[in-house]
Coordinates of C-alpha atoms in Angstrom, one line a residue:
Chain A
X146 CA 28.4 14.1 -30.7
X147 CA 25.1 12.4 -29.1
X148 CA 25.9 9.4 -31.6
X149 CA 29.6 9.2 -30.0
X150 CA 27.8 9.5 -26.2
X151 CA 25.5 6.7 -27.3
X152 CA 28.1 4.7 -28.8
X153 CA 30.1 4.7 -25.8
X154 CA 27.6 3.7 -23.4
X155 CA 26.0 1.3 -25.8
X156 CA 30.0 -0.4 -25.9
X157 CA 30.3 -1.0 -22.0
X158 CA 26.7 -1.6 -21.5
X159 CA 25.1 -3.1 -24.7
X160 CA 21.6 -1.1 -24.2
X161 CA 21.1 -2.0 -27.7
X162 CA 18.8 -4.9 -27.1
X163 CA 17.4 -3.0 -24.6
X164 CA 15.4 -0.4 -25.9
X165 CA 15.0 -2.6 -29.1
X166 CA 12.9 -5.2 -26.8
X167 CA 11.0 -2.5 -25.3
X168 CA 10.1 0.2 -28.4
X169 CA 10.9 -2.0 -31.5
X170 CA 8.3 -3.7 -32.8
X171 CA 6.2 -4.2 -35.7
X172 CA 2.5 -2.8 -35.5
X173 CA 0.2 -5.5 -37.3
X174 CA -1.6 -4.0 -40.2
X175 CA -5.1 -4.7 -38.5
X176 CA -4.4 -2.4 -35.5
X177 CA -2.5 0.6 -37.9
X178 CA -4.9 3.7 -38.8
X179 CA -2.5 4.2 -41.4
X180 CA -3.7 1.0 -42.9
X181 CA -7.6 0.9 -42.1
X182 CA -8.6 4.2 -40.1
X183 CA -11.2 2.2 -38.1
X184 CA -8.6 0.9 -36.3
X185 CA -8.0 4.1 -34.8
X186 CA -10.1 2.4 -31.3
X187 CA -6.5 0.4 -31.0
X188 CA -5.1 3.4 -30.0
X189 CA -7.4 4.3 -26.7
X190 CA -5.1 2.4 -24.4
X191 CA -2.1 4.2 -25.3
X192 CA -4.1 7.3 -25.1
X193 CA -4.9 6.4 -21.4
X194 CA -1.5 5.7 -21.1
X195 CA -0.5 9.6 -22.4
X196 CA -2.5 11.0 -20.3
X197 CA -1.8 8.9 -16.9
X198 CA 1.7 10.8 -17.4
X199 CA 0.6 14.2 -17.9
X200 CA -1.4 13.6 -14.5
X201 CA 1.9 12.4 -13.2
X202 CA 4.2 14.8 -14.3
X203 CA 1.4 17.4 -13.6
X204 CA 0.8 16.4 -10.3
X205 CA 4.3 16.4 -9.3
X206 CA 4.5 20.1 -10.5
X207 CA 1.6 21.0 -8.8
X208 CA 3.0 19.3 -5.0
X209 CA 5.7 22.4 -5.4
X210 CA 3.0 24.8 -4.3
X211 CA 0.5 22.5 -2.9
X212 CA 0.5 21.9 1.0
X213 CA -2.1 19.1 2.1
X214 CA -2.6 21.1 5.7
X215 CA -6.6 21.8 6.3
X216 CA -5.6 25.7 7.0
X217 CA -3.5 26.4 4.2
X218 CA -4.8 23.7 1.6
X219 CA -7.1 26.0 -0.1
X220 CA -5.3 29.1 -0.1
X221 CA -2.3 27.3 -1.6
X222 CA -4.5 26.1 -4.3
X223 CA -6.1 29.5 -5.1
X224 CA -2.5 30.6 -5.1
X225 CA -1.1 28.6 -7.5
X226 CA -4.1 28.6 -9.7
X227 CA -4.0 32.5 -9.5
X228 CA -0.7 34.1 -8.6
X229 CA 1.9 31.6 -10.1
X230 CA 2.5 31.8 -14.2
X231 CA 1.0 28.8 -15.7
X232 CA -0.9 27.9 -13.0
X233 CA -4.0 28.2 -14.4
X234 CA -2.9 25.6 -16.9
X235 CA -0.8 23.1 -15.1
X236 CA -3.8 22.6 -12.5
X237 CA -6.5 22.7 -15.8
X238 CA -4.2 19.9 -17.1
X239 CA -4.5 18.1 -13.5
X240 CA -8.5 18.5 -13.5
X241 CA -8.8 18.0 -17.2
X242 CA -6.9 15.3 -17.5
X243 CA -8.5 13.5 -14.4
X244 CA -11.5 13.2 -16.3
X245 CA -10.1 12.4 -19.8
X246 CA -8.3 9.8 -18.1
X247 CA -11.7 7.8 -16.9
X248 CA -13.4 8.6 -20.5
X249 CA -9.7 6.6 -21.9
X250 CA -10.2 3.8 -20.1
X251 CA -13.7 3.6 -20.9
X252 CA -13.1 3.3 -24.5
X253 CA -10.2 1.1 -23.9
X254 CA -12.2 -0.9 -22.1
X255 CA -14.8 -1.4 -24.4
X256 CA -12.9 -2.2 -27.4
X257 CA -11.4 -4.4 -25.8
X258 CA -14.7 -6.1 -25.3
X259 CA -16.1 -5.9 -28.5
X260 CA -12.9 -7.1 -29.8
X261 CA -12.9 -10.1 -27.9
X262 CA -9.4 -9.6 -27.0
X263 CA -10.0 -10.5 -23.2
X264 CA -10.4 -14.3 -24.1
X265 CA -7.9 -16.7 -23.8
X266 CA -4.8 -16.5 -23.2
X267 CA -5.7 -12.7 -22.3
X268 CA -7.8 -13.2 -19.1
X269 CA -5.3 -12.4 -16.7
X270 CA -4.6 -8.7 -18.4
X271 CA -8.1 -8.2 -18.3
X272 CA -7.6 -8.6 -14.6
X273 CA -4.9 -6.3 -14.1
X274 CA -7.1 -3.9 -16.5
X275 CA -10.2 -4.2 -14.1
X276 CA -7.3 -3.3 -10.9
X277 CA -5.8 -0.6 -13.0
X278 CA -9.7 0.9 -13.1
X279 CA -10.4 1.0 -9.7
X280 CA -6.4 2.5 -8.8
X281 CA -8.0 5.5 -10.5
X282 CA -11.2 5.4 -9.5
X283 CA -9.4 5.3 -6.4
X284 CA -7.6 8.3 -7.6
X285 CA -9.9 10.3 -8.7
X286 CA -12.0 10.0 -5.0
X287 CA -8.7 11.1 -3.4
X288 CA -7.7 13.7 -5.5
X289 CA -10.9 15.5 -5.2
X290 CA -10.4 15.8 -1.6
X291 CA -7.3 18.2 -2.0
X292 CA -8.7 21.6 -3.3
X293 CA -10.5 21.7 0.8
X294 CA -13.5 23.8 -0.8
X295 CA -17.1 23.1 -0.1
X296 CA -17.4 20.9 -3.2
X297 CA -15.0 18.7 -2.6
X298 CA -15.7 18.4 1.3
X299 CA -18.8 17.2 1.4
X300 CA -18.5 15.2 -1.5
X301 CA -15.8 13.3 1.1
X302 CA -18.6 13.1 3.5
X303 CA -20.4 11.5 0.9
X304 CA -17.8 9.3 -0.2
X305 CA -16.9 8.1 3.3
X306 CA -20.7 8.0 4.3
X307 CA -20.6 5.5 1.1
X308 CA -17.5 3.6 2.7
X309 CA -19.7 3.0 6.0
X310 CA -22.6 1.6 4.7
X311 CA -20.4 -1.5 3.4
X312 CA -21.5 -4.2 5.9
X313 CA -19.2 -5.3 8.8
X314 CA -16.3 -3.5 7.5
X315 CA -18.1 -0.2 6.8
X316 CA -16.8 1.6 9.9
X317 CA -13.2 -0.1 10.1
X318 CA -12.7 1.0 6.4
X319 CA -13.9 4.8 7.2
X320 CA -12.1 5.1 10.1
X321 CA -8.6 4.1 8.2
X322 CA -9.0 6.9 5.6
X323 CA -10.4 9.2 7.1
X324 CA -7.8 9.0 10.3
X325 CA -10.5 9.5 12.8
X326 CA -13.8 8.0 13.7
X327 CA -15.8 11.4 13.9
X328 CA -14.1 14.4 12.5
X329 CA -13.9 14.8 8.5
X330 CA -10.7 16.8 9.1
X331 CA -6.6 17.3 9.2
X332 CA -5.9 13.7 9.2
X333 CA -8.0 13.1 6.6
X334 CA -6.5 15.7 4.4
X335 CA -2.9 14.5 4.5
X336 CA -4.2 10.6 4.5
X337 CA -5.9 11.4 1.3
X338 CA -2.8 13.2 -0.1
X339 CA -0.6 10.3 1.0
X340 CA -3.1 7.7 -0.3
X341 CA -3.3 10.3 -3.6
X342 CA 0.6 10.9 -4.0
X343 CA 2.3 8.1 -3.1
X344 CA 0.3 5.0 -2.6
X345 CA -1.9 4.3 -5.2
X346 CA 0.6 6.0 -7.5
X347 CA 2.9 3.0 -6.4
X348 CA 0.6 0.6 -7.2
X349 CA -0.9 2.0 -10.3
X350 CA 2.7 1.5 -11.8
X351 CA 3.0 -1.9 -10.9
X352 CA 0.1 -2.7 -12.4
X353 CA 0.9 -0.8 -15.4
X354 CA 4.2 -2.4 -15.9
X355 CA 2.0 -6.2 -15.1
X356 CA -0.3 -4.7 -18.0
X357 CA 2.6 -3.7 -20.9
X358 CA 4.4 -6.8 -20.3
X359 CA 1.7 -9.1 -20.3
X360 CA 0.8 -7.1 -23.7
X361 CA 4.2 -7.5 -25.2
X362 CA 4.7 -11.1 -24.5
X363 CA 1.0 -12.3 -25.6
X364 CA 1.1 -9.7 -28.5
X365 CA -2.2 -7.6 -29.5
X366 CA -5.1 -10.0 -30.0
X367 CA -6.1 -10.9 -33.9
X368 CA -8.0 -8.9 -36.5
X369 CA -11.9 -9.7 -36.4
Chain B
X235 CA 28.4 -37.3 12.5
X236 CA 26.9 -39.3 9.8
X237 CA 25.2 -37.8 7.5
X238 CA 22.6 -40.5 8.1
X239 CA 21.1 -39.0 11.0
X240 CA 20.5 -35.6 10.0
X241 CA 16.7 -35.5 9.4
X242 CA 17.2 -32.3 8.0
X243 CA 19.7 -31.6 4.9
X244 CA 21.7 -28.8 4.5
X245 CA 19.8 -27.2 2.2
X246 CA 16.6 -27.6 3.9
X247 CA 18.3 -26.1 7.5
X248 CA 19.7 -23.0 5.5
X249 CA 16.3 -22.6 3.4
X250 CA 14.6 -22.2 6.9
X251 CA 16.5 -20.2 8.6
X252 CA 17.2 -18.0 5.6
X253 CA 13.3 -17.4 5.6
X254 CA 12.7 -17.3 9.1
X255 CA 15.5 -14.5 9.5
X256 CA 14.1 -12.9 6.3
X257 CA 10.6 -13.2 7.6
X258 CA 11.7 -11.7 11.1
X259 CA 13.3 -9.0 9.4
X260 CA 10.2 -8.0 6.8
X261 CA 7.7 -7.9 9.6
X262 CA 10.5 -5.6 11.6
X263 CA 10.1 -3.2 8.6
X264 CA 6.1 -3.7 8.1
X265 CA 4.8 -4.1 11.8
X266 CA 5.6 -0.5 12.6
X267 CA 4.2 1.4 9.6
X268 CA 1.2 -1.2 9.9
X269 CA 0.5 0.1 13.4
X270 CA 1.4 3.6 11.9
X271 CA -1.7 3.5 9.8
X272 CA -4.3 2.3 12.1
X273 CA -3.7 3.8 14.8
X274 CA -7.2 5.8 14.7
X275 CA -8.9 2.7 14.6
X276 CA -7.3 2.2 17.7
X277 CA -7.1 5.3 20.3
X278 CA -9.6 5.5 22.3
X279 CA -12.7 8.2 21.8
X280 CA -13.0 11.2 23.4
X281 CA -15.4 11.7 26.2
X282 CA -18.3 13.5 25.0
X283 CA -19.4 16.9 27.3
X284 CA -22.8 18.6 27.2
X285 CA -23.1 22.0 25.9
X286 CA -25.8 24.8 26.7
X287 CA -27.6 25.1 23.7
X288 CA -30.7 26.3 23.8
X289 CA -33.5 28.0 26.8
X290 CA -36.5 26.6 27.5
X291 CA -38.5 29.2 27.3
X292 CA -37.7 29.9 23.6
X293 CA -38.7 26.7 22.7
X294 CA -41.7 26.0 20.6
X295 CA -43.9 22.7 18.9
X296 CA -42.1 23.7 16.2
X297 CA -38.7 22.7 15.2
X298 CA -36.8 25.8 15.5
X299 CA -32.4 26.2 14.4
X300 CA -29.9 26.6 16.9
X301 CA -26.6 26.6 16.5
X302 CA -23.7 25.6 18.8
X303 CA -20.1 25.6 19.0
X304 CA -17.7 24.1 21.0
X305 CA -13.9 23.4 21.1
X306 CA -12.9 20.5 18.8
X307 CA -9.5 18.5 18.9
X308 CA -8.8 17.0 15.9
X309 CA -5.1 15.6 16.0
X310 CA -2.8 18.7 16.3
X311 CA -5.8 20.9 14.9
X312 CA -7.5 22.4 17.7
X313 CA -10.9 24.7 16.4
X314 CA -13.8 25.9 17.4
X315 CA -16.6 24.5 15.5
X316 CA -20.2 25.1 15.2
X317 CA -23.4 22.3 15.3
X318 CA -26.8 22.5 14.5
X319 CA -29.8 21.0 16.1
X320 CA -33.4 21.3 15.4
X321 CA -35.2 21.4 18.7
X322 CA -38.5 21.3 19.9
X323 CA -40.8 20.9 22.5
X324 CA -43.6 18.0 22.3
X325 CA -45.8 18.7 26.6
X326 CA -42.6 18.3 28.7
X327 CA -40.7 16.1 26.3
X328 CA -37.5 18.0 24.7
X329 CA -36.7 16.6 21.4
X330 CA -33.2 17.9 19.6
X331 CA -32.7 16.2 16.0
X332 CA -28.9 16.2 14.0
X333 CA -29.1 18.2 10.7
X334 CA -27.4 15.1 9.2
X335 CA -28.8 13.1 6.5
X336 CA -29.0 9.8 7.7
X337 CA -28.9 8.9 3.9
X338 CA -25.5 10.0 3.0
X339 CA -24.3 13.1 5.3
X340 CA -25.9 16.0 3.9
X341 CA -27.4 18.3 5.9
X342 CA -31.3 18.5 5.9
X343 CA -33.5 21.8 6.6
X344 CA -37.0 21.9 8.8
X345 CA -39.8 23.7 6.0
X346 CA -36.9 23.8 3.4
X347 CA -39.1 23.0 0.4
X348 CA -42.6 24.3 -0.7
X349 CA -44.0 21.3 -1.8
X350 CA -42.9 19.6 1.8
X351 CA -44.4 21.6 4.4
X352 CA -43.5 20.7 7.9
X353 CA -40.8 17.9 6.9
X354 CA -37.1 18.1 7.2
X355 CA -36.1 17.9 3.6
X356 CA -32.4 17.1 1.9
X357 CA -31.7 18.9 -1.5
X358 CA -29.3 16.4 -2.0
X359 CA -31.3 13.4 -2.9
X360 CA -34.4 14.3 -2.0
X361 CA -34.9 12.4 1.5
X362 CA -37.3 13.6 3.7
X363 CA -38.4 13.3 7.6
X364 CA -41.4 13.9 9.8
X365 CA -40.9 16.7 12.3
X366 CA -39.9 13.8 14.8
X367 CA -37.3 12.7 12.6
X368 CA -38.9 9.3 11.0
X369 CA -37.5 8.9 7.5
X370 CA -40.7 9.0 5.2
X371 CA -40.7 5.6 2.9
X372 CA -40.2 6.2 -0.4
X373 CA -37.2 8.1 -0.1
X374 CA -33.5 7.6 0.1
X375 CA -32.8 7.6 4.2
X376 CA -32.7 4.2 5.4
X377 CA -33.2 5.5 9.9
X378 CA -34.9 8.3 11.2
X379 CA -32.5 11.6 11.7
X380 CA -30.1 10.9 14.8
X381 CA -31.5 12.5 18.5
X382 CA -29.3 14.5 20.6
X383 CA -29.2 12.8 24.4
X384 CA -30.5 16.3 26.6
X385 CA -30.6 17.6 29.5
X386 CA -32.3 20.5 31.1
X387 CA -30.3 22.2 34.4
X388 CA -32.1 25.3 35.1
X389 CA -34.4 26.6 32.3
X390 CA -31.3 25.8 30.0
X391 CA -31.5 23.2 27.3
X392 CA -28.0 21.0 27.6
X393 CA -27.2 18.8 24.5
X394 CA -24.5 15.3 24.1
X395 CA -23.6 13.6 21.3
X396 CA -26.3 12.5 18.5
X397 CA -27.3 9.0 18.8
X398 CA -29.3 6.6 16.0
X399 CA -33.0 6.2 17.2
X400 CA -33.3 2.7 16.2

């Protein structure tokens, strides 16, 4: 039945070469734990990769109970963490993963040092890499506004306090995400979620797409 | 019309106007939700007011807490919130200090920490200020703890808005 669905589709639209292009391709022996188990460091990227779309699909699951409103924000987390079933775990997946995500990176980051595999042709993914880190740095400051306890408060005052010191733009660039030149407050809150939810979202999928398809068309980099 | 005197092609006149009616039509779409998002960095502040804090008479050479709260408007969030200041009395001279790390926002405490009698001290990273709010070298505050421009209208101590020292 599914092969006479696909079959169908695949005769109007050929989406054969399409998902061939995309998920079809050999792994090279040096970069295959099945062949040497060492080259299980090959895998961190696609690891960070895993877990970027648990956060995703997490944190759309999570904007179901969520509201980003200074009076209700906490409450609505402490509900969902402790009324709703699974709550516990879909936002433990959210926090978990926020970390894990950072700790990824790291590791993808470094073996693609050691391996050389930023040189030539490369340097431009390294790049887009280097964006892709600070999109969830960027993240990860956001995000940790949205619980609206004590912690993650004054660690905002912190963070913003941080922002101001910059020279000359310091107070332009705490202003705009904070929403107001004083008060640590309601537009701050739903400027963060919006920054959180949709913005760098949007951009941290461009650069992801920049990053696979400069992968694919430049292959992995050589064995050492 | 020869084509001779055209000093523009064709192509060229429709490449133009193609991106100057594209170009018209993009900033249509961003110019608003540009505005959008900085509008705080444009409205004007709000006029600070003075608020009765604190009596004379209670005050001493030593830095003593007082709170104050006062309606706060921020956006479509309207709340009462409350302020500290550490004030105290040097002769005649009324001198009101902001709680507020000048480091990185934290809130500091007059006689907080054993080892650092009579300082203001942070737990968060340790900075520390004499009782007239001068950041002591060596630790992480950069200015001396902000002052608070007062006022005294009848035995009542009256404070504004914090301002830097330096």
């Amino acid at each position: 039945m599914l092969q006479r669905v696909y079959d169908w589709v695949d005769d109007r639209l050929d989406i054969t070469p399409m998902w061939r292009d995309i998920a079809d391709h050999e792994v090279p022996e040096h970069v295959n734990p099945a062949h040497h188990f060492s080259a299980f460091v090959y895998c961190f990227g696609g690891l960070t990769f895993f877990i970027t779309v648990i956060q995703i699909l997490s944190g759309m699951f999570l904007t179901m109970y969520y509201v980003p409103d200074i009076v209700n924000a906490y409450e609505s987390v402490r509900y969902l963490q402790g009324e709703v079933a699974f709550g516990v775990i879909v936002r433990g997946m959210h926090h978990w993963g926020a970390s894990l995500v950072i700790v990824m990176m790291f590791l993808h980051t470094l073996r693609v040092f050691f391996t050389g595999s930023y040189k030539k042709p490369r340097e431009l993914n390294w790049v887009v890499g280097v964006l892709i880190f600070f999109v969830m740095l960027g993240l990860g400051f956001t995000g940790y506004l949205l619980p609206w306890d004590m912690k993650a408060y004054f660690a905002t005052v912190v963070g913003l306090e941080i922002a101001e010191s910059v020279p000359v733009v310091g107070e332009l660039t705490k202003t705009l995400l904070a929403g107001d030149p004083e008060i640590i407050g309601a537009q701050t809150l739903t400027r963060f979620f919006a920054i959180h939810v949709f913005f760098l979202p949007g951009a941290l999928l461009g650069l992801l797409a920049a990053h696979f398809i400069m992968i694919r068309k430049q292959g992995i980099s050589g064995p050492l | 019309m020869s084509e001779k005197k055209h000093n523009v092609s064709r192509r060229q006149f429709l490449t133009y106007t193609l991106t100057g009616v594209g170009g018209f039509m993009a900033a249509g779409v961003i110019l608003p939700m540009a505005r959008f998002a900085v509008d705080p960095v444009l409205k004007a502040g709000a006029e600070s007011d003075m608020y009765a804090v604190a009596e004379v008479a209670d005050l001493t050479e030593e830095p003593q807490r007082f709170d104050f709260s006062y309606e706060q408007v921020d956006a479509w969030y309207q709340s009462e919130v409350t302020e500290t200041a550490w004030i105290y009395r040097e002769g005649d001279n009324i001198v009101a200090l902001s709680p507020t790390c000048t480091h990185l926002g934290c809130t500091v405490n007059w006689d907080a920490n054993e080892d650092y009698p009579d300082q203001f001290f942070c737990p968060c990273h340790f900075g520390r200020f004499e009782k007239d709010g001068t950041n002591i070298a060596g630790t992480p505050p950069t200015e001396p703890l902000h002052k608070y421009v007062t006022e005294v209208r009848d035995g009542t101590v009256y404070l504004g808005t914090a301002e830097p020292q330096i």
